[in-house]
Coordinates of C-alpha atoms in Angstrom, one line a residue:
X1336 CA 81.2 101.7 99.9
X1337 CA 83.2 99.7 102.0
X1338 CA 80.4 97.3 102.4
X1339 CA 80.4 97.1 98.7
X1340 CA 83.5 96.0 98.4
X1341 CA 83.5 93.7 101.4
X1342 CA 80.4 92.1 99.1
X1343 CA 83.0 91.7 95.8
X1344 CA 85.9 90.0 97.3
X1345 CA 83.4 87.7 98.9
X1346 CA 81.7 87.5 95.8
X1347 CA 84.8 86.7 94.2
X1348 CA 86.1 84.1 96.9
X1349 CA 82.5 82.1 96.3
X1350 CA 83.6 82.2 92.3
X1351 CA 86.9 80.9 93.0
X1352 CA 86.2 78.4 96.0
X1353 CA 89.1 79.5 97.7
X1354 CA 90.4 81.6 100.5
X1355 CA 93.5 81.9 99.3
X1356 CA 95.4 84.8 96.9
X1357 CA 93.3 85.0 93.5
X1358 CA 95.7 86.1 90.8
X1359 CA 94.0 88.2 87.6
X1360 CA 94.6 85.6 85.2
X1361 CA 96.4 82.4 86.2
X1362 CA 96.7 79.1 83.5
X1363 CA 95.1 76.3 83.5
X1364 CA 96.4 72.9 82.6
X1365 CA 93.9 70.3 82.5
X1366 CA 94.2 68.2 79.0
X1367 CA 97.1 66.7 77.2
X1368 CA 99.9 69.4 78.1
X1369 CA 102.3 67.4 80.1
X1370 CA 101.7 64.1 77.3
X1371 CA 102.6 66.6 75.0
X1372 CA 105.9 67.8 76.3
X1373 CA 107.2 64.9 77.5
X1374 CA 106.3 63.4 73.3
X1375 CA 108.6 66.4 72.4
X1376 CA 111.6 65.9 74.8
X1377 CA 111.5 62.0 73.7
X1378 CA 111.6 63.5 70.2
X1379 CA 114.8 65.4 70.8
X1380 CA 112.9 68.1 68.9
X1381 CA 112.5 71.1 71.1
X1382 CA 113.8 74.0 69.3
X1383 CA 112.9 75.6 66.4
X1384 CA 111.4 72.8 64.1
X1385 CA 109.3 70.3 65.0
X1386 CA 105.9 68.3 64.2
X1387 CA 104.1 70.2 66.7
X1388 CA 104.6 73.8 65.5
X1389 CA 103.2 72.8 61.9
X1390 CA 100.4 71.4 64.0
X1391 CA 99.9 75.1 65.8
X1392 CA 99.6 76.4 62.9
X1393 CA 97.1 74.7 61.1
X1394 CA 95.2 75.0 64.5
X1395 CA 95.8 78.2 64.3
X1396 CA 94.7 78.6 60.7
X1397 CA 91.6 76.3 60.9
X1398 CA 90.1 78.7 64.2
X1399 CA 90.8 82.2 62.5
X1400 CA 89.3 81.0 59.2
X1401 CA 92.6 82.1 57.8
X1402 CA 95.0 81.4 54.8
X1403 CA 98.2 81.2 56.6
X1404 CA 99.4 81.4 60.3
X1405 CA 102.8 81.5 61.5
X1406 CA 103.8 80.6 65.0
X1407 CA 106.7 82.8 66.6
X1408 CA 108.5 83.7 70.0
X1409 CA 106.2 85.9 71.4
X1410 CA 102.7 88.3 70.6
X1411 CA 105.4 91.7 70.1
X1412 CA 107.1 90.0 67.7
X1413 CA 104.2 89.3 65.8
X1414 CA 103.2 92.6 65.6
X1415 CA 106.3 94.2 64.5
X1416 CA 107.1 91.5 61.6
X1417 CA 103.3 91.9 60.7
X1418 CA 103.7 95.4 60.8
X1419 CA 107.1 95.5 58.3
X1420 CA 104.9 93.2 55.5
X1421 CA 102.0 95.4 55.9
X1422 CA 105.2 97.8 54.2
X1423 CA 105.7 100.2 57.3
X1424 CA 109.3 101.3 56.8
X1425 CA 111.8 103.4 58.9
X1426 CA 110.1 107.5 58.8
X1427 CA 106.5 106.3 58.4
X1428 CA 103.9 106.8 61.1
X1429 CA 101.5 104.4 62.2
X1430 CA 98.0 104.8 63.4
X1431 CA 97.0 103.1 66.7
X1432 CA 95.3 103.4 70.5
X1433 CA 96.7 104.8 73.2
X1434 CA 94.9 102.7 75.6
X1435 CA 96.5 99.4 74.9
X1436 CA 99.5 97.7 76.3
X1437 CA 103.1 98.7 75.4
X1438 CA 103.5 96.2 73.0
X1439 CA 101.3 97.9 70.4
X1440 CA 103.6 101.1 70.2
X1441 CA 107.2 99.1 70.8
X1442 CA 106.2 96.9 67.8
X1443 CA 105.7 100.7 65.6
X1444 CA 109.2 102.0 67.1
X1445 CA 111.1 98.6 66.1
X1446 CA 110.2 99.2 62.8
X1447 CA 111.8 102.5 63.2
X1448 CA 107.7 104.1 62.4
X1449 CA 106.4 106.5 65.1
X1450 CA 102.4 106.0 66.1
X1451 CA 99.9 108.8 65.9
X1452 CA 97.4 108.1 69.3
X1453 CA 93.7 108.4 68.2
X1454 CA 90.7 107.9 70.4
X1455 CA 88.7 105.0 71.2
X1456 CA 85.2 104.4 71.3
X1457 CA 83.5 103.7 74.9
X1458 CA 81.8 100.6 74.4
X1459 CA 84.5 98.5 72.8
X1460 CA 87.7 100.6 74.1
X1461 CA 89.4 100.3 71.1
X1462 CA 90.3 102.3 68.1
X1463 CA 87.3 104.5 67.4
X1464 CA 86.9 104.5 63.5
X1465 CA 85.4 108.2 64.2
X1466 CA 88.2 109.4 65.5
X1467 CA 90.6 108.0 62.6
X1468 CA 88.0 109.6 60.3
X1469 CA 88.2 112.8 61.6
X1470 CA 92.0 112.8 61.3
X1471 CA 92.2 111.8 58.5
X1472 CA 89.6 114.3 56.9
X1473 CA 92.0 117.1 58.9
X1474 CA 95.4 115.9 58.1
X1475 CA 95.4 113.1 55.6
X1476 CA 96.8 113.7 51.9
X1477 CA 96.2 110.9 49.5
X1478 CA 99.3 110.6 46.7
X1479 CA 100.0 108.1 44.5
X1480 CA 101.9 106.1 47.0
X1481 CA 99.4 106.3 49.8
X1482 CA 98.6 108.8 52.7
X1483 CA 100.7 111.4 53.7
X1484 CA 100.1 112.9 56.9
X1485 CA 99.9 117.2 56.3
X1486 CA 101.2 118.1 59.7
X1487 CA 104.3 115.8 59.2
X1488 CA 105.0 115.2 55.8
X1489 CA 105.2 111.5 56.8
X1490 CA 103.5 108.5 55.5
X1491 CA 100.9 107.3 57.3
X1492 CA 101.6 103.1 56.3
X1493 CA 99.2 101.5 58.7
X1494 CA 96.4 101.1 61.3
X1495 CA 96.6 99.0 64.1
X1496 CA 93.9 98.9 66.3
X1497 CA 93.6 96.7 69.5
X1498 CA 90.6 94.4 70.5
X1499 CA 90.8 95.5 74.4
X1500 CA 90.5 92.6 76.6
X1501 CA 89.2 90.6 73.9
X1502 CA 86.5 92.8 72.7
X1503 CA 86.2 93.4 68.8
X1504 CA 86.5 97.1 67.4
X1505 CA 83.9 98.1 65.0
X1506 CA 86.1 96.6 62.1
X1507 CA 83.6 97.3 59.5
X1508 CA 83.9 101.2 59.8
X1509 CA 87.5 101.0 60.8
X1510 CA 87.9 99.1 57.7
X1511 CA 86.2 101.3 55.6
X1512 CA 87.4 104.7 56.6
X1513 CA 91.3 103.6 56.6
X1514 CA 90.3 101.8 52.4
X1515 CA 89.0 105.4 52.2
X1516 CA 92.8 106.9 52.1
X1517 CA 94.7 104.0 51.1
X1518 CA 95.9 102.6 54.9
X1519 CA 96.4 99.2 55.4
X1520 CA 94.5 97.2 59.0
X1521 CA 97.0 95.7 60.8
X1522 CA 94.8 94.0 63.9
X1523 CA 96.7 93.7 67.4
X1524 CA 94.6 90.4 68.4
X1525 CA 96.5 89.5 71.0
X1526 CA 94.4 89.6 73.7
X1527 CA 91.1 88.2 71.3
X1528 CA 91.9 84.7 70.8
X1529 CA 87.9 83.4 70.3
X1530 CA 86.8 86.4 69.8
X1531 CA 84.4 87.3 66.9
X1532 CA 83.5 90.4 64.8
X1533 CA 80.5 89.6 63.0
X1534 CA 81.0 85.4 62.8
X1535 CA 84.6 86.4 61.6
X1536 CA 87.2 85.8 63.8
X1537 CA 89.4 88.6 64.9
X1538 CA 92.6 89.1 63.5
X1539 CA 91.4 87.7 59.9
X1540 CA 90.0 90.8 58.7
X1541 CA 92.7 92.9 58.4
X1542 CA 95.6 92.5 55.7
X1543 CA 97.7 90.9 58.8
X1544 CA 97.3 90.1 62.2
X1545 CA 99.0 89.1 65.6
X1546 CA 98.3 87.1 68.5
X1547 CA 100.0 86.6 72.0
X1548 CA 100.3 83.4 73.7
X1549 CA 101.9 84.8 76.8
X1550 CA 100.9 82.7 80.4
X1551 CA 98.1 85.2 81.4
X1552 CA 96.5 84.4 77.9
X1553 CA 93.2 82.8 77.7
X1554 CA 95.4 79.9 76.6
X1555 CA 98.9 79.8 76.6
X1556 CA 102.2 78.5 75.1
X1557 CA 104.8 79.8 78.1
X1558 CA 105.9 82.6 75.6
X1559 CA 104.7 82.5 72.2
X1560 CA 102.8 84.3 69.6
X1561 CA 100.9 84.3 66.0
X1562 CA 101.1 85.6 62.8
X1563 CA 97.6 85.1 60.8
X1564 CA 96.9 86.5 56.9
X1565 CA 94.6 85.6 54.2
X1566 CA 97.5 86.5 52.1
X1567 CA 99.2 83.6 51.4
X1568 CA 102.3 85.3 49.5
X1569 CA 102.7 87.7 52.5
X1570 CA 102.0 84.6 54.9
X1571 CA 104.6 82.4 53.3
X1572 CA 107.4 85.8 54.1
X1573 CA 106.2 85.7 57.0
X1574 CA 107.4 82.5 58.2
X1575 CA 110.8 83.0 56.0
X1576 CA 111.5 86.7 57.5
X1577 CA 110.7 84.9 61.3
X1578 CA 113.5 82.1 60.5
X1579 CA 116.2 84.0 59.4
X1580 CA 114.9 84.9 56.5
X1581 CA 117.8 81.8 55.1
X1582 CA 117.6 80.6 51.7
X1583 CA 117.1 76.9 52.4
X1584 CA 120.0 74.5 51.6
X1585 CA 121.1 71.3 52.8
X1586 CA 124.0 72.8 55.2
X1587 CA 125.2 76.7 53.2
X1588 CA 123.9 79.4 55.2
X1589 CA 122.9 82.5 53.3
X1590 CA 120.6 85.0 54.1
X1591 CA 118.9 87.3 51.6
X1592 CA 116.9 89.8 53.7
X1593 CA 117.6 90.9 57.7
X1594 CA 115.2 88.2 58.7
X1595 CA 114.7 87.8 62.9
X1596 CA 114.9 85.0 65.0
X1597 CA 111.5 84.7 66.1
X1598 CA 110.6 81.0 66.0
X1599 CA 108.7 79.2 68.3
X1600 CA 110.4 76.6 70.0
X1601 CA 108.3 73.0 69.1
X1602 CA 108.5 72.7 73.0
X1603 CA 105.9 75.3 73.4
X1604 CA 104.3 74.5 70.5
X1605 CA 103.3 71.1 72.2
X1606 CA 101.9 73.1 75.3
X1607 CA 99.9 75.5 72.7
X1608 CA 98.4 72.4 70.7
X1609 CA 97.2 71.2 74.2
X1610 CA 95.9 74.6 75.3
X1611 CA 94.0 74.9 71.9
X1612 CA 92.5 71.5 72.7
X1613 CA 90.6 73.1 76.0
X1614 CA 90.2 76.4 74.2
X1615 CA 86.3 75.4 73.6
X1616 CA 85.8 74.9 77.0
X1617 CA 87.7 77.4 78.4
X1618 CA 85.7 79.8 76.4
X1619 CA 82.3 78.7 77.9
X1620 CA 83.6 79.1 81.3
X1621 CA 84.6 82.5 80.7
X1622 CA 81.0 83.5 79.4
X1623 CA 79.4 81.6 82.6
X1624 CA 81.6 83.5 85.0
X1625 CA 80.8 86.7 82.8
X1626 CA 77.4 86.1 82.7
X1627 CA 77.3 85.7 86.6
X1628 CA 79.7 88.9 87.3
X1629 CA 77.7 90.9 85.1
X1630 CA 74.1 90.0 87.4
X1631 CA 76.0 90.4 90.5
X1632 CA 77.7 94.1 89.9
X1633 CA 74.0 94.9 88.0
X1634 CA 72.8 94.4 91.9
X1635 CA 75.3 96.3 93.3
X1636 CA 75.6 99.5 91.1
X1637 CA 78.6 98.6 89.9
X1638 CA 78.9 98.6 85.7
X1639 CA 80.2 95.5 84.2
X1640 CA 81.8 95.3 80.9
X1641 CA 79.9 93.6 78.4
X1642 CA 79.9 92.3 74.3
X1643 CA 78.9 94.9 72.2
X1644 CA 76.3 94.1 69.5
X1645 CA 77.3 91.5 66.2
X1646 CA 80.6 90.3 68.5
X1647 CA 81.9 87.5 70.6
X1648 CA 83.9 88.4 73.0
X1649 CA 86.3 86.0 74.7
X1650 CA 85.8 87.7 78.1
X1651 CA 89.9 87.6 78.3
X1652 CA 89.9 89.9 81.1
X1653 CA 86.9 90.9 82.9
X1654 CA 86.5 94.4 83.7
X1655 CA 84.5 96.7 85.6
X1656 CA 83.6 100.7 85.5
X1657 CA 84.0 102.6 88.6
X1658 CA 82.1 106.6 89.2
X1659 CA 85.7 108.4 89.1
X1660 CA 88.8 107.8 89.7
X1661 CA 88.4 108.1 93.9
X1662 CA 86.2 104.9 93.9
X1663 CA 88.6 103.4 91.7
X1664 CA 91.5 103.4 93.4
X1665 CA 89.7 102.8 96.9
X1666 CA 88.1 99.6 94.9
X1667 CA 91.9 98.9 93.8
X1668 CA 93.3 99.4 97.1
X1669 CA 90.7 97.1 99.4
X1670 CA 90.6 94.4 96.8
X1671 CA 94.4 94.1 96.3
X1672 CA 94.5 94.3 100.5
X1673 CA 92.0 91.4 100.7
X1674 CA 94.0 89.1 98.4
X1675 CA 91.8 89.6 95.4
X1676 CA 94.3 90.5 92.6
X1677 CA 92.9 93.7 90.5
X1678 CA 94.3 96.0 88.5
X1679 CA 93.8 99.7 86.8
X1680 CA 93.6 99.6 82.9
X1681 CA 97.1 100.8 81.4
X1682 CA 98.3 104.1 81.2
X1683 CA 98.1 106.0 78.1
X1684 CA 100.8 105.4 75.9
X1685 CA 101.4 109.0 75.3
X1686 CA 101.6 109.7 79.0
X1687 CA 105.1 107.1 79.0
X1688 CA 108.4 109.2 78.3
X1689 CA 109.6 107.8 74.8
X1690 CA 105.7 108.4 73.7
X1691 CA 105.5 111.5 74.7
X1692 CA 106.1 113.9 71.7
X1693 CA 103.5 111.8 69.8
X1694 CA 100.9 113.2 67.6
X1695 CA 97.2 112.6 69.4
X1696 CA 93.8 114.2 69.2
X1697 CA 91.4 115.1 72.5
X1698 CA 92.0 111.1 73.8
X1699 CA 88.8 112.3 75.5
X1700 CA 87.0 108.8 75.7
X1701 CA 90.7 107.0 76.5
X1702 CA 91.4 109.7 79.5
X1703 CA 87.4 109.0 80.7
X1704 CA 88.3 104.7 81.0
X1705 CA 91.7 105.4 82.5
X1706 CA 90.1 107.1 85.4
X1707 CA 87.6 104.3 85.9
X1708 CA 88.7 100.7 84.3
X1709 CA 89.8 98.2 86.7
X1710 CA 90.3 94.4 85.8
X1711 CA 89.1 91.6 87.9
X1712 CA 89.8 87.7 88.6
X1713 CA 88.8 85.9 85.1
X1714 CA 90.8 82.5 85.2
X1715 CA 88.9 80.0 84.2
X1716 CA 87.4 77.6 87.1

């Protein structure tokens, strides 16, 4: 084994050209970025408004294939405004993965919702549209106001799955099954910026989505995130609610609705409109370095994540499958000690403290990839 691993971080090294410490997923700024900013701070315009955040967001709009997108502070605060116009309210439970990050189930509890952790399937590691059929055949309750959850009494107000690492959920089922009882799709596409579901980009299938622009993004904005909906009433809330939600006035302030202050500077909106520039060609170096990981840890026994069939994936981060959960922290351990950066996948949501007393089914498929995920380097070159 150790021989194995001695051929990865060399493997690696040869990837990267460098001897030096190879982070997971560092930026790269290669195009108009610094132009950009240095346009904005001559502008004076680095807040809130700003010609370059109008410019994000048609960018934004034109690549998703959507109606409207709304640029905002980060990818958690996308989620949990998306979350309150898909009409989750304070009480109401929310149906999600608990193998995602911790953004997923913060943006359920700041709307004052609590999640209900369902399975994923193994080949995308996302929410398995079996398992939310299965629930909701064994505790779902369709009234006239939508579906009720039997074992709670609560209403269940949304689905949010999570395209893991940048690779799409079987939407199509998903979709269906949650249509079945009345559930609105709420897509966590943060980490799937260029993926695709079927030629349809991800987050634009849903009612709502979100996006994250954070720096270990395929592209990034420093902080920032995304609002995207084909609904262009709900889109047009959006960006009120995320400014304030103030009724707009040449210098009166009033405010109709507890609106959030979740605007994206026009500062980082110049460094996202030069990101989304490269975005092409950051793409196509991810899928070469993919391509090349996935022949390399064929040779040495070692499973590779892939695309599942009808997707794109972005290859956001790379990932491999280890035996068990011995060779995976002994891969963890000499790679991280070599000065490869790797990294387990999260833990389960309901395993964290103020997730604990969620409502979950067997997670048997989750528990299976959190024994054996790890992430590798998948900067692009």
């Amino acid at each position: 084994m150790m021989n194995k691993l001695q051929q990865v971080v060399s493997f690696v090294r040869d990837q990267y050209k460098t001897d030096k410490f190879i982070p997971l997923h560092e930026p790269r700024f290669r195009g108009n970025e610094k132009a950009y900013l240095l346009d904005t701070i001559d502008s004076t315009f680095v807040s809130s408004v700003g010609a370059y955040v109008d410019k994000f967001e048609l960018m934004m709009q034109e690549l998703t294939g959507t109606t409207k997108a709304i640029a905002v502070v980060n990818g958690t605060a996308s989620l949990q405004v998306a979350l309150r116009l898909a009409g989750v309210r304070p009480g109401d439970e929310v149906i999600t993965q608990a193998l995602t990050f911790i953004a997923t189930a913060n943006a359920i509890a700041y709307n004052g919702a609590v999640p209900i952790f369902l399975d994923v399937d193994l080949d995308t590691m996302g929410l398995s549209p079996y398992a939310v059929n299965l629930f909701l055949e064994e505790f779902g309750e369709l009234r006239e106001d939508g579906c009720y959850n039997k074992a709670t009494g609560k209403k269940i107000s949304a689905c949010m799955p999570m395209h893991t690492f940048g690779f799409p959920v079987h939407m199509d089922e998903l979709l269906q099954a949650c249509a079945k009882w009345n559930i609105p799709v709420v897509e966590d596409a943060a980490e799937s910026l260029g993926s695709y579901y079927k030629g349809k980009h991800t987050g634009s299938m849903g009612l709502i989505g979100g996006f994250s622009f954070n720096g270990n993004k395929t592209i990034t904005s420093g902080g920032g995130g995304a609002i995207v909906t084909n609904n262009l009433d709900m889109g047009i809330h959006a960006k009120y609610l995320t400014t304030t939600a103030k009724k707009p006035h040449p210098y009166e302030f009033f405010h109709d609705e507890m609106g959030y202050n979740f605007r994206m500077p026009n500062l980082n909106a110049a460094l996202a409109c030069a990101q989304m520039e490269e975005l092409e060609g950051f793409l196509a170096d991810k899928r070469k370095l993919a391509s090349e990981y996935e022949v390399f840890f064929q040779h040495e026994g070692i499973k590779f994540r892939t695309e599942t069939q009808d997707t794109k994936a972005n290859y956001w981060l790379m990932c491999v499958e280890l035996a068990d959960r011995t060779e995976r922290d002994n891969f963890l351990k000499f790679t991280n000690d070599n000065g490869v950066m790797t990294r387990p996948i999260w833990t389960l949501m309901y395993r964290l403290p103020m997730y604990a007393s969620s409502q979950r089914d067997t997670q048997r498929n989750a528990e299976f990839l959190e024994e054996r995920i790890v992430n590798i380097p998948s900067s692009v070159r």
